[in-house]
Structure formats: C-alpha cells, structure tokens
Amino acid sequence: MDKFEQAFNELIEKELKIEPRDWMPEKYREHLIRQVSQHAHSEVIGMQPEGNWLLRAPSLRAKQVLLAKIQDEGGHGLYLYSVAETLGISRQEMIEQLHTGKAKYSSIFNYPTLNWADIGAVGWLVDGAAITNQVSLQKTSYGPYSRGMVRICKEESFHQRQGYEIMMQMAFGTPEQKEMAQDALNRFWFPALMMFGPHDKDSAHSSQAMKWKIKIESNDQLRQKFIDHTIKQIEYLGLTCPDPNCKWNEETGHYDHSPFNWDEFWNVVNGNGPCNQERLDHHKKAHNDNKWVREAAAAYALKTEAQVA
Ligand code: BYC
C-alpha cells in the first residue's frame, strides 16, 4: 500500500472527509459518480410527477407551496450535479448517461400522480423516505456530498410537512377525501419502501459502500427506520396501513412487514414501469428545447471572461 492509499484509509478510519483535491481510489470515485449522479437525476425527474399538478392545485396557497417545493428539487439536482462534477465527470456526460439508460433514477418517480391526494402522499412518503436516507448520508465520507446533504435535508423537512399537511386536510375532510387519502397511501406505500433499494443480501454495492463509509446505514436498516416512524403518522391520520402484516413485534422492537414484490421493483428499475418512457421523453424534450439557453449562457460567459481579461 503506498502512502496515498494509506492517507485515504486513515481519513476513512477516523471518519474525516475526503475532499476533491485528495487522492482517492479510482473505484471510490466511480462509485460516488454513479450514486451521486443517480441521486441528482432523481431530484430532477422527481419534479415531473409533482409538476403535473401545479396548474390543478386546489388553492393559490397550495399552488405556491407546491411550486416552492418543486423549485427546491431542481436546486437539489443542481447541488448534486456540482458534487459529481468535483469527481471529474461533466454535466453533459451525466445527462447523456441518463438519456441512454446507463444511469438510473429513483424507481418511485415512474409511478403516476393521479389526483391531489397523491401529491400529499408523495410529499409525505417519498420525501419522508428520502430524508431518512439523506440524514444518514450527511455523514457520508465524501465532503462535498456530505455538506450538500445537510442543506438538502433542511429543505426536505419542509417538503415532508407540505405533504403531510395535504394528507391531514384530506384524511380529516369529507368521507370522499378520506377515501382518496387512503387510496393514495395504498398505492404509494410499497413503492416508497422500495426506494431504499433491494434487501441487503441482494444489494450489489452496499458492502463496499459501507467499507468506504459512503453509506452509513444499509438499505434494510433505513427502510425499517422509515416504517417504524411512519406507522405512527398513519395512525394519527386515522388511515390504515395497506400491509396487513405491518404489526409491532415485541421481540425485534420494530414493525414487521410483508415480503415485497421485487419483480415489480426490478421491472420498474429496468425501464418498464408505468411512466418510465414518459419521464425520459419529457426530460429529453425539455433538454433539447432548452439548448438555446445553454448556448446563450455559454456565449455570455465567454464574452464576460474576455472583457475581464
Ligand atoms: N430506484 O446495490 P444497490 C429524491 C439500483 S429521493 C432505482 O442497493 P446502492 C426526491 C442501484 O442504483 C430519491 N434504482 O445500490 C424526493 C443499483 O443499480 P446500478 C433519490 C435503484 O447504490 C422527493 C442496483 O439497483 N435518493 O430525489 O448501494 C422529490 C443495486 O442496488 C433503486 C437517492 O438517490 C431505486 N429505488 O443503493 C423529488 C439517495 N434502488 O447503479 C426528489 C442516494 C437500487 O448498479 N442513493 N437501485 O445500475 C442511495 O442512497 C443508494 O444509491 C440507493 C441504492 C439506496 C438508492
């Protein structure tokens, strides 16, 4: 082991941060590029199911709050693309990887948002699951990713509250609204749990990610944490968990759950979910339509640079 590798290992061992200027193993760099770019794509693609309801929000207040949330998600994407760029990949390459299917984005965004209660369920469950993971990632070993997570988590907490507020309005509203809230919970419960990825035993990247402290907690640990605190929120709403086996287990000190439908998960991850094609087509079109903006910004930057010189 040379002195660079030793220095890297010591930083990991002491739970100090690896910074862009530091030496790092090529595999560590590649691992982070994969995870962070996929995280960035998720933030950006995640704007679509919510954007779908902007023009149909039930009040001006609801519209303003939703708009602010969606703009935050775009901002999260930008922080994360910047984090990935510090590892030596360009934004353009990352977008190409998304468009060619080489890079993934979270499975959850391939499900449709059919009505306003779904917007509540997305904010509450999807952002709730995202925060559970991201709070853990605040301690990740790569400095820029860790610091990005601190800011993102602050904003995600507002997003989760936004979703839960909608759920409260629906669940404590008319019987029809309560029914819509229950239906949204029924449809989003299992897909939200699958956001944490496959079981630890089937997770290709977890073991190495945990050795490098990129991941601090495993897929199953985080999923269980999310189930344990969300059940109480379901009870407060007076709704029913769609999983009949989700019962408190005195022995484990956690809630049990039914087996997940991993065939459905892999089907969605591999591009065959209800909205995969629509999400990618929309992104490609927006990217092409906005080419002139990128060109104008680049030309302006060049002009300004020449003036300064
Ligand atoms: N969807 O070895 P594994 C948000 C892939 S929230 C799609 O366990 P890893 C937002 C995985 O990439 C969501 N693919 O992988 C919220 C790998 O395939 P590749 C974003 C998934 O990386 C509200 C393969 O399956 N959050 O943005 O150790 C509004 C094997 O899995 C999924 C993050 O991205 C999935 N659910 O663990 C708007 C958090 N799960 O790459 C936006 C950062 C697994 O070999 N990411 N796969 O082709 C992570 O923490 C980890 O990457 C994961 C997966 C826990 C997601």
XYZ file of N, CA and C in Angstrom, residues 84-309:
678
model
N -21.004 15.889 -8.208
C -20.463 14.866 -9.121
C -19.364 15.465 -10.003
N -19.549 16.732 -10.400
C -18.525 17.368 -11.248
C -17.169 17.457 -10.535
N -17.197 17.589 -9.205
C -15.912 17.643 -8.476
C -15.170 16.303 -8.566
N -15.878 15.260 -9.041
C -15.246 13.939 -9.147
C -14.741 13.678 -10.567
N -14.920 14.668 -11.445
C -14.324 14.550 -12.780
C -15.255 14.097 -13.877
N -16.548 14.296 -13.706
C -17.482 13.991 -14.812
C -18.218 15.292 -15.144
N -18.538 15.480 -16.426
C -19.223 16.730 -16.783
C -20.734 16.536 -16.707
N -21.438 17.651 -16.608
C -22.903 17.608 -16.562
C -23.441 16.944 -17.831
N -22.807 17.299 -18.959
C -23.267 16.752 -20.239
C -23.170 15.217 -20.268
N -22.041 14.716 -19.768
C -21.884 13.244 -19.736
C -22.964 12.599 -18.870
N -23.244 13.251 -17.740
C -24.259 12.670 -16.837
C -25.632 12.646 -17.505
N -25.949 13.728 -18.208
C -27.262 13.791 -18.881
C -27.318 12.725 -19.987
N -26.205 12.552 -20.683
C -26.169 11.513 -21.734
C -26.412 10.135 -21.119
N -25.782 9.899 -19.982
C -25.959 8.598 -19.318
C -27.416 8.384 -18.912
N -28.068 9.467 -18.504
C -29.493 9.363 -18.154
C -30.309 9.034 -19.405
N -30.023 9.763 -20.481
C -30.825 9.596 -21.697
C -30.605 8.243 -22.377
N -29.421 7.672 -22.203
C -29.171 6.376 -22.847
C -29.532 5.203 -21.921
N -29.955 5.511 -20.711
C -30.362 4.452 -19.789
C -29.203 3.872 -18.988
N -27.992 4.424 -19.169
C -26.855 3.910 -18.397
C -26.991 4.309 -16.923
N -27.491 5.523 -16.714
C -27.691 5.970 -15.330
C -29.160 5.846 -14.967
N -29.394 5.429 -13.738
C -30.770 5.249 -13.275
C -31.251 6.508 -12.546
N -32.507 6.499 -12.182
C -33.056 7.473 -11.221
C -34.060 6.694 -10.386
N -34.481 7.284 -9.272
C -35.276 6.500 -8.321
C -36.552 5.930 -8.950
N -36.763 4.650 -8.659
C -37.928 3.901 -9.156
C -39.254 4.621 -8.873
N -39.312 5.330 -7.756
C -40.596 5.899 -7.306
C -41.192 6.870 -8.316
N -40.330 7.512 -9.107
C -40.846 8.557 -9.996
C -41.422 7.980 -11.290
N -41.482 6.669 -11.361
C -42.113 6.034 -12.517
C -43.560 5.638 -12.235
N -44.084 6.126 -11.094
C -45.495 5.900 -10.788
C -46.255 7.201 -11.032
N -47.499 7.103 -11.510
C -48.234 8.340 -11.819
C -48.842 8.998 -10.574
N -49.036 10.312 -10.651
C -49.779 11.027 -9.592
C -51.180 11.297 -10.149
N -52.151 10.527 -9.703
C -53.465 10.534 -10.343
C -54.403 11.608 -9.819
N -54.203 12.034 -8.578
C -55.099 13.064 -8.028
C -54.361 13.846 -6.939
N -55.049 14.826 -6.345
C -54.380 15.727 -5.400
C -53.877 14.982 -4.153
N -54.584 13.929 -3.746
C -54.124 13.174 -2.573
C -52.759 12.552 -2.854
N -52.496 12.207 -4.105
C -51.192 11.630 -4.459
C -50.068 12.633 -4.210
N -50.363 13.917 -4.390
C -49.337 14.937 -4.128
C -49.022 14.960 -2.624
N -50.066 14.763 -1.814
C -49.846 14.645 -0.368
C -48.999 13.423 -0.058
N -49.338 12.297 -0.675
C -48.615 11.042 -0.395
C -47.159 11.148 -0.856
N -46.926 11.820 -1.971
C -45.547 11.963 -2.455
C -44.732 12.793 -1.454
N -45.260 13.955 -1.068
C -44.518 14.796 -0.116
C -44.263 14.048 1.189
N -45.305 13.409 1.693
C -45.203 12.730 2.988
C -44.310 11.493 2.907
N -44.630 10.577 1.984
C -43.910 9.294 1.975
C -42.605 9.354 1.174
N -42.641 9.971 0.004
C -41.441 9.955 -0.849
C -40.362 10.870 -0.254
N -40.770 12.088 0.118
C -39.778 12.948 0.752
C -39.390 12.404 2.124
N -40.362 11.783 2.801
C -40.061 11.181 4.109
C -39.011 10.087 3.978
N -39.163 9.241 2.964
C -38.175 8.171 2.741
C -36.841 8.784 2.318
N -36.919 9.806 1.462
C -35.676 10.452 1.006
C -34.921 11.048 2.186
N -35.645 11.709 3.118
C -34.962 12.317 4.271
C -34.301 11.245 5.127
N -35.017 10.145 5.349
C -34.464 9.080 6.199
C -33.103 8.653 5.644
N -33.021 8.513 4.336
C -31.757 8.122 3.706
C -30.735 9.268 3.765
N -31.223 10.462 3.478
C -30.293 11.593 3.343
C -29.733 12.077 4.680
N -30.513 11.918 5.746
C -29.972 12.275 7.073
C -28.752 11.400 7.337
N -28.878 10.121 6.982
C -27.764 9.197 7.159
C -26.592 9.605 6.256
N -26.920 10.040 5.035
C -25.861 10.419 4.079
C -25.139 11.723 4.461
N -25.689 12.468 5.423
C -24.964 13.664 5.892
C -23.591 13.272 6.435
N -23.509 12.007 6.894
C -22.242 11.549 7.481
C -21.370 10.839 6.451
N -21.762 10.865 5.181
C -21.000 10.147 4.159
C -19.560 10.672 4.082
N -18.659 9.831 3.605
C -17.231 10.191 3.689
C -16.778 11.240 2.676
N -17.537 11.476 1.609
C -17.080 12.461 0.621
C -17.605 13.856 1.008
N -16.690 14.768 1.314
C -17.029 16.086 1.872
C -18.125 16.843 1.121
N -17.967 17.081 -0.205
C -18.987 17.875 -0.899
C -20.381 17.226 -0.861
N -20.428 15.893 -0.909
C -21.727 15.186 -0.865
C -22.350 15.359 0.531
N -21.510 15.186 1.535
C -21.987 15.301 2.904
C -22.547 16.705 3.176
N -21.817 17.729 2.760
C -22.279 19.102 3.018
C -23.544 19.420 2.205
N -23.599 18.881 0.987
C -24.814 19.070 0.170
C -26.027 18.483 0.877
N -25.816 17.330 1.509
C -26.924 16.638 2.177
C -27.475 17.446 3.350
N -26.589 18.184 4.032
C -27.040 18.958 5.197
C -28.085 19.980 4.730
N -27.760 20.677 3.664
C -28.690 21.700 3.172
C -29.952 21.054 2.589
N -29.765 19.993 1.849
C -30.918 19.341 1.216
C -31.891 18.826 2.280
N -31.358 18.280 3.353
C -32.241 17.737 4.402
C -33.102 18.825 5.025
N -32.521 20.018 5.193
C -33.312 21.116 5.788
C -34.516 21.400 4.893
N -34.282 21.421 3.573
C -35.378 21.734 2.655
C -36.370 20.569 2.565
N -35.838 19.344 2.625
C -36.724 18.173 2.535
C -37.697 18.101 3.712
N -37.291 18.641 4.871
C -38.191 18.584 6.031
C -39.434 19.411 5.742
N -39.226 20.562 5.103
C -40.385 21.385 4.709
C -41.248 20.614 3.705
N -40.609 19.893 2.800
C -41.369 19.150 1.785
C -42.231 18.062 2.419
N -41.650 17.409 3.408
C -42.386 16.329 4.072
C -43.611 16.909 4.790
N -43.421 18.084 5.424
C -44.532 18.738 6.122
C -45.614 19.167 5.130
N -45.164 19.628 3.971
C -46.109 20.051 2.929
C -47.013 18.865 2.556
N -46.398 17.701 2.383
C -47.166 16.516 2.015
C -48.086 16.081 3.140
N -47.555 16.117 4.358
C -48.366 15.649 5.492
C -49.547 16.596 5.727
N -49.330 17.877 5.486
C -50.428 18.842 5.641
C -51.564 18.502 4.668
N -51.213 18.184 3.431
C -52.246 17.808 2.450
C -52.967 16.542 2.935
N -52.180 15.575 3.428
C -52.794 14.330 3.904
C -53.749 14.604 5.065
N -53.373 15.536 5.961
C -54.261 15.847 7.094
C -55.558 16.472 6.586
N -55.418 17.400 5.624
C -56.631 18.038 5.085
C -57.553 16.992 4.466
N -56.956 16.048 3.757
C -57.780 15.030 3.090
C -58.340 14.031 4.116
N -57.475 13.552 4.996
C -57.903 12.497 5.936
C -58.929 13.019 6.936
N -58.847 14.305 7.297
C -59.810 14.878 8.250
C -60.926 15.640 7.517
N -60.996 15.471 6.201
C -62.013 16.178 5.413
C -63.283 15.354 5.239
N -63.879 15.411 4.075
C -65.131 14.672 3.812
C -64.806 13.173 3.673
N -65.826 12.305 3.776
C -65.557 10.867 3.601
C -64.896 10.574 2.251
N -65.274 11.324 1.217
C -64.669 11.102 -0.115
C -63.180 11.462 -0.086
N -62.864 12.573 0.600
C -61.448 12.988 0.676
C -60.639 11.946 1.456
N -61.236 11.452 2.544
C -60.527 10.440 3.342
C -60.270 9.187 2.492
N -61.252 8.836 1.700
C -61.108 7.667 0.817
C -59.957 7.887 -0.186
N -59.864 9.112 -0.692
C -58.772 9.431 -1.637
C -57.411 9.330 -0.937
N -57.374 9.814 0.328
C -56.108 9.755 1.079
C -55.691 8.296 1.286
N -56.680 7.457 1.636
C -56.371 6.036 1.858
C -55.897 5.375 0.557
N -56.556 5.737 -0.534
C -56.195 5.149 -1.833
C -54.758 5.554 -2.221
N -54.419 6.820 -1.952
C -53.057 7.281 -2.285
C -52.033 6.530 -1.430
N -52.359 6.370 -0.142
C -51.462 5.618 0.748
C -51.304 4.183 0.242
N -52.420 3.585 -0.157
C -52.375 2.193 -0.641
C -51.429 2.057 -1.833
N -51.515 3.023 -2.742
C -50.697 2.902 -3.966
C -49.240 3.271 -3.751
N -48.955 4.204 -2.801
C -47.564 4.660 -2.656
C -46.763 3.937 -1.568
N -47.451 3.170 -0.719
C -46.744 2.560 0.425
C -45.579 1.657 -0.024
N -45.895 0.637 -0.802
C -44.826 -0.310 -1.177
C -43.785 0.340 -2.097
N -44.200 1.114 -3.113
C -43.178 1.783 -3.933
C -42.258 2.683 -3.095
N -42.814 3.351 -2.058
C -41.953 4.211 -1.211
C -40.938 3.346 -0.457
N -41.378 2.187 0.027
C -40.444 1.312 0.759
C -39.349 0.771 -0.155
N -39.689 0.611 -1.428
C -38.693 0.077 -2.377
C -37.681 1.140 -2.807
N -37.942 2.399 -2.458
C -36.935 3.444 -2.751
C -35.596 3.143 -2.076
N -35.653 2.403 -0.952
C -34.411 2.122 -0.212
C -33.538 1.075 -0.902
N -34.036 0.534 -1.997
C -33.227 -0.434 -2.747
C -33.470 -1.859 -2.304
N -32.815 -2.834 -2.973
C -33.038 -4.248 -2.662
C -32.612 -4.588 -1.232
N -33.035 -5.761 -0.765
C -32.588 -6.211 0.559
C -31.066 -6.246 0.588
N -30.517 -6.091 1.784
C -29.049 -6.011 1.920
C -28.356 -7.201 1.248
N -28.950 -8.370 1.379
C -28.295 -9.573 0.821
C -28.226 -9.512 -0.710
N -29.119 -8.742 -1.326
C -29.133 -8.648 -2.795
C -28.543 -7.324 -3.296
N -28.032 -6.510 -2.386
C -27.546 -5.184 -2.776
C -26.089 -5.278 -3.237
N -25.894 -5.084 -4.537
C -24.568 -5.291 -5.129
C -23.514 -4.344 -4.548
N -23.923 -3.110 -4.241
C -22.925 -2.092 -3.892
C -22.747 -1.849 -2.394
N -23.688 -2.351 -1.585
C -23.697 -1.940 -0.169
C -22.419 -2.257 0.586
N -21.931 -3.475 0.401
C -20.818 -3.893 1.238
C -19.605 -2.964 1.049
N -19.239 -2.704 -0.201
C -18.098 -1.814 -0.447
C -18.426 -0.380 -0.020
N -19.673 0.041 -0.268
C -20.070 1.412 0.100
C -19.939 1.617 1.605
N -20.239 0.573 2.367
C -20.159 0.717 3.821
C -18.714 0.674 4.301
N -17.877 -0.090 3.616
C -16.444 -0.100 3.984
C -15.852 1.287 3.782
N -16.243 1.942 2.694
C -15.719 3.281 2.404
C -16.497 4.383 3.134
N -17.505 3.971 3.902
C -18.377 4.907 4.637
C -19.066 5.907 3.695
N -19.298 5.455 2.463
C -20.155 6.264 1.573
C -21.580 6.099 2.096
N -21.914 4.850 2.381
C -23.198 4.535 3.025
C -22.917 4.295 4.495
N -23.750 4.870 5.350
C -23.535 4.703 6.787
C -24.477 3.629 7.329
N -25.681 3.590 6.773
C -26.639 2.554 7.184
C -27.089 1.799 5.938
N -27.487 0.543 6.148
C -27.821 -0.290 4.979
C -29.249 -0.018 4.491
N -29.545 -0.544 3.310
C -30.889 -0.382 2.725
C -31.974 -0.846 3.709
N -31.780 -2.030 4.281
C -32.817 -2.581 5.176
C -32.919 -1.802 6.489
N -31.776 -1.360 6.998
C -31.828 -0.584 8.258
C -32.626 0.710 8.059
N -32.352 1.380 6.943
C -33.037 2.649 6.685
C -34.524 2.429 6.423
N -34.822 1.362 5.679
C -36.234 1.058 5.364
C -37.009 0.808 6.661
N -36.376 0.036 7.572
C -37.046 -0.288 8.834
C -37.272 0.979 9.666
N -36.269 1.853 9.676
C -36.390 3.113 10.414
C -37.598 3.904 9.886
N -37.714 3.938 8.569
C -38.809 4.682 7.939
C -40.164 4.061 8.304
N -40.252 2.726 8.234
C -41.523 2.065 8.572
C -41.882 2.396 10.024
N -40.902 2.257 10.919
C -41.181 2.431 12.348
C -41.736 3.824 12.660
N -41.177 4.873 12.021
C -41.739 6.179 12.396
C -42.959 6.579 11.562
N -43.154 5.932 10.409
C -44.293 6.357 9.572
C -45.610 5.729 10.040
N -45.531 4.550 10.660
C -46.770 3.895 11.113
C -47.546 4.802 12.075
N -46.803 5.477 12.944
C -47.482 6.372 13.911
C -48.170 7.522 13.184
N -47.561 7.968 12.104
C -48.169 9.064 11.335
C -49.435 8.580 10.623
N -49.414 7.322 10.183
C -50.614 6.747 9.544
C -51.742 6.694 10.584
N -51.377 6.247 11.790
C -52.394 6.121 12.842
C -52.996 7.487 13.178
N -52.141 8.502 13.248
C -52.631 9.845 13.575
C -53.654 10.315 12.532
N -53.424 9.945 11.278
C -54.341 10.351 10.199
C -55.644 9.550 10.216
N -55.670 8.486 11.016
C -56.857 7.621 11.051
C -56.947 6.750 9.807
N -55.817 6.536 9.143
C -55.802 5.689 7.943
C -55.289 4.302 8.326
N -55.319 3.392 7.358
C -54.909 2.005 7.617
C -53.690 1.674 6.764
N -52.684 1.080 7.392
C -51.508 0.674 6.610
C -51.940 -0.415 5.620
N -51.598 -0.263 4.348
C -52.054 -1.261 3.362
C -51.431 -2.637 3.556
N -50.426 -2.732 4.412
C -49.795 -4.035 4.645
C -50.397 -4.657 5.909
N -51.212 -5.728 5.764
C -51.876 -6.303 6.944
C -50.878 -6.917 7.937
N -49.667 -7.190 7.467
C -48.669 -7.785 8.378
C -47.799 -6.738 9.066
N -48.130 -5.489 8.867
C -47.323 -4.426 9.488
C -47.762 -4.264 10.938
N -47.229 -5.130 11.789
C -47.632 -5.136 13.207
C -46.388 -5.007 14.069
N -46.580 -4.403 15.254
C -45.457 -4.226 16.185
C -44.964 -5.591 16.662
N -43.651 -5.757 16.661
C -43.073 -7.023 17.084
C -42.265 -6.774 18.357
N -42.787 -7.282 19.477
C -42.142 -7.043 20.787
C -40.697 -7.540 20.791
N -40.488 -8.667 20.121
C -39.149 -9.283 20.172
C -38.089 -8.457 19.456
N -38.449 -7.977 18.250
C -37.449 -7.224 17.474
C -37.447 -5.743 17.849
N -38.559 -5.289 18.444
C -38.670 -3.855 18.738
C -38.911 -3.031 17.480
N -39.449 -3.682 16.456
C -39.745 -2.992 15.187
C -41.084 -3.472 14.656
N -41.588 -2.777 13.643
C -42.781 -3.263 12.944
C -42.360 -4.313 11.920
N -43.138 -5.383 11.828
C -42.916 -6.386 10.768
C -43.463 -5.841 9.451
N -43.119 -6.494 8.359
C -43.765 -6.151 7.084
C -43.859 -7.404 6.219
N -44.741 -7.348 5.217
C -44.890 -8.468 4.280
C -43.702 -8.475 3.330
N -43.473 -9.606 2.647
C -42.420 -9.593 1.615
C -42.786 -8.601 0.518
N -41.775 -8.000 -0.067
C -42.034 -7.028 -1.134
C -42.089 -7.730 -2.487
N -42.726 -7.064 -3.423
C -42.790 -7.594 -4.787
C -41.560 -7.108 -5.561
N -40.471 -7.854 -5.420
C -39.218 -7.408 -6.052
C -39.264 -7.521 -7.570
N -40.160 -8.381 -8.070
C -40.292 -8.443 -9.545
C -40.771 -7.091 -10.059
N -41.748 -6.541 -9.328
C -42.261 -5.219 -9.732
C -41.124 -4.185 -9.658
N -40.365 -4.231 -8.562
C -39.258 -3.265 -8.388
C -38.287 -3.334 -9.566
N -37.808 -4.534 -9.893
C -36.792 -4.645 -10.959
C -37.368 -4.294 -12.324
N -38.642 -4.606 -12.473
C -39.315 -4.241 -13.718
C -39.301 -2.712 -13.896
N -39.601 -2.010 -12.811
C -39.620 -0.536 -12.871
C -38.193 -0.003 -13.038
N -37.252 -0.558 -12.265
C -35.855 -0.094 -12.352
C -35.310 -0.307 -13.773
N -35.741 -1.406 -14.394
C -35.214 -1.708 -15.730
C -35.993 -1.048 -16.868
N -36.809 -0.085 -16.528
C -37.403 0.757 -17.578
C -38.825 0.413 -17.963
N -39.452 -0.546 -17.253
C -40.787 -0.969 -17.701
C -41.917 -0.596 -16.738
N -41.689 0.439 -15.928
C -42.751 0.886 -15.016
C -43.800 1.677 -15.773
N -44.879 2.077 -15.061
C -45.974 2.762 -15.748
C -45.554 4.062 -16.457
N -44.575 4.790 -15.920
C -44.265 6.109 -16.524
C -42.811 6.263 -16.992
N -42.022 5.181 -17.030
C -40.593 5.341 -17.387
C -40.413 6.093 -18.703
N -41.142 5.628 -19.723
C -40.955 6.206 -21.051
C -41.329 7.681 -21.065
N -42.465 7.967 -20.428
C -42.977 9.348 -20.376
C -41.964 10.273 -19.675
N -41.411 9.800 -18.550
C -40.470 10.639 -17.789
C -39.227 10.950 -18.627
N -38.687 9.924 -19.280
C -37.469 10.133 -20.073
C -37.744 10.989 -21.304
N -38.860 10.719 -21.975
C -39.208 11.506 -23.164
C -39.337 12.979 -22.791
N -39.994 13.231 -21.655
C -40.202 14.612 -21.216
C -38.854 15.290 -20.949
N -37.957 14.547 -20.285
C -36.646 15.125 -19.960
C -35.867 15.429 -21.235
N -35.914 14.477 -22.181
C -35.164 14.673 -23.434
C -35.698 15.892 -24.184
N -37.012 16.013 -24.237
C -37.623 17.126 -24.964
C -37.224 18.452 -24.297
N -37.345 18.511 -22.969
C -37.007 19.762 -22.256
C -35.537 20.095 -22.490
N -34.700 19.062 -22.479
C -33.260 19.291 -22.662
C -32.992 19.854 -24.065
N -33.659 19.296 -25.065
C -33.475 19.796 -26.442
C -34.051 21.195 -26.607
N -35.268 21.383 -26.072
C -35.910 22.702 -26.212
C -35.069 23.803 -25.565
N -34.340 23.441 -24.519
C -33.587 24.472 -23.777
C -32.139 24.598 -24.228
N -31.814 23.994 -25.361
C -30.436 24.041 -25.854
C -29.985 25.493 -26.037
N -30.897 26.318 -26.573
C -30.525 27.706 -26.857
C -30.162 28.464 -25.567
N -30.782 28.063 -24.453
C -30.484 28.759 -23.186
C -29.045 28.438 -22.762
N -28.688 27.156 -22.894
C -27.310 26.764 -22.525
C -26.300 27.462 -23.426
N -26.639 27.517 -24.726
C -25.710 28.153 -25.668
C -25.559 29.648 -25.360
N -26.698 30.289 -25.063
C -26.648 31.725 -24.762
C -25.834 31.965 -23.490
N -26.061 31.116 -22.474
C -25.336 31.294 -21.202
C -23.842 31.086 -21.425
N -23.480 30.092 -22.255
C -22.058 29.819 -22.512
C -21.431 30.987 -23.287
N -22.175 31.526 -24.263
C -21.652 32.645 -25.053
C -21.462 33.873 -24.152
N -22.419 34.093 -23.257
C -22.331 35.240 -22.340
C -21.126 35.092 -21.407
N -20.935 33.842 -20.917
C -19.807 33.594 -20.006
C -18.493 33.860 -20.725
N -18.407 33.434 -21.980
C -17.170 33.647 -22.761
C -16.902 35.129 -22.959
N -17.988 35.874 -23.269
C -17.862 37.310 -23.516
C -17.385 38.011 -22.233
N -17.993 37.641 -21.113
C -17.630 38.268 -19.842
C -16.174 37.957 -19.508
N -15.779 36.712 -19.762
C -14.405 36.293 -19.483
C -13.424 37.138 -20.309
N -13.772 37.344 -21.595
C -12.895 38.119 -22.488
C -12.786 39.558 -21.994
N -13.905 40.121 -21.501
C -13.892 41.501 -21.018
C -13.010 41.645 -19.784
N -13.107 40.631 -18.888
C -12.298 40.672 -17.655
C -10.816 40.593 -18.011
N -10.495 39.709 -18.997
C -9.100 39.546 -19.411
C -8.628 40.820 -20.107
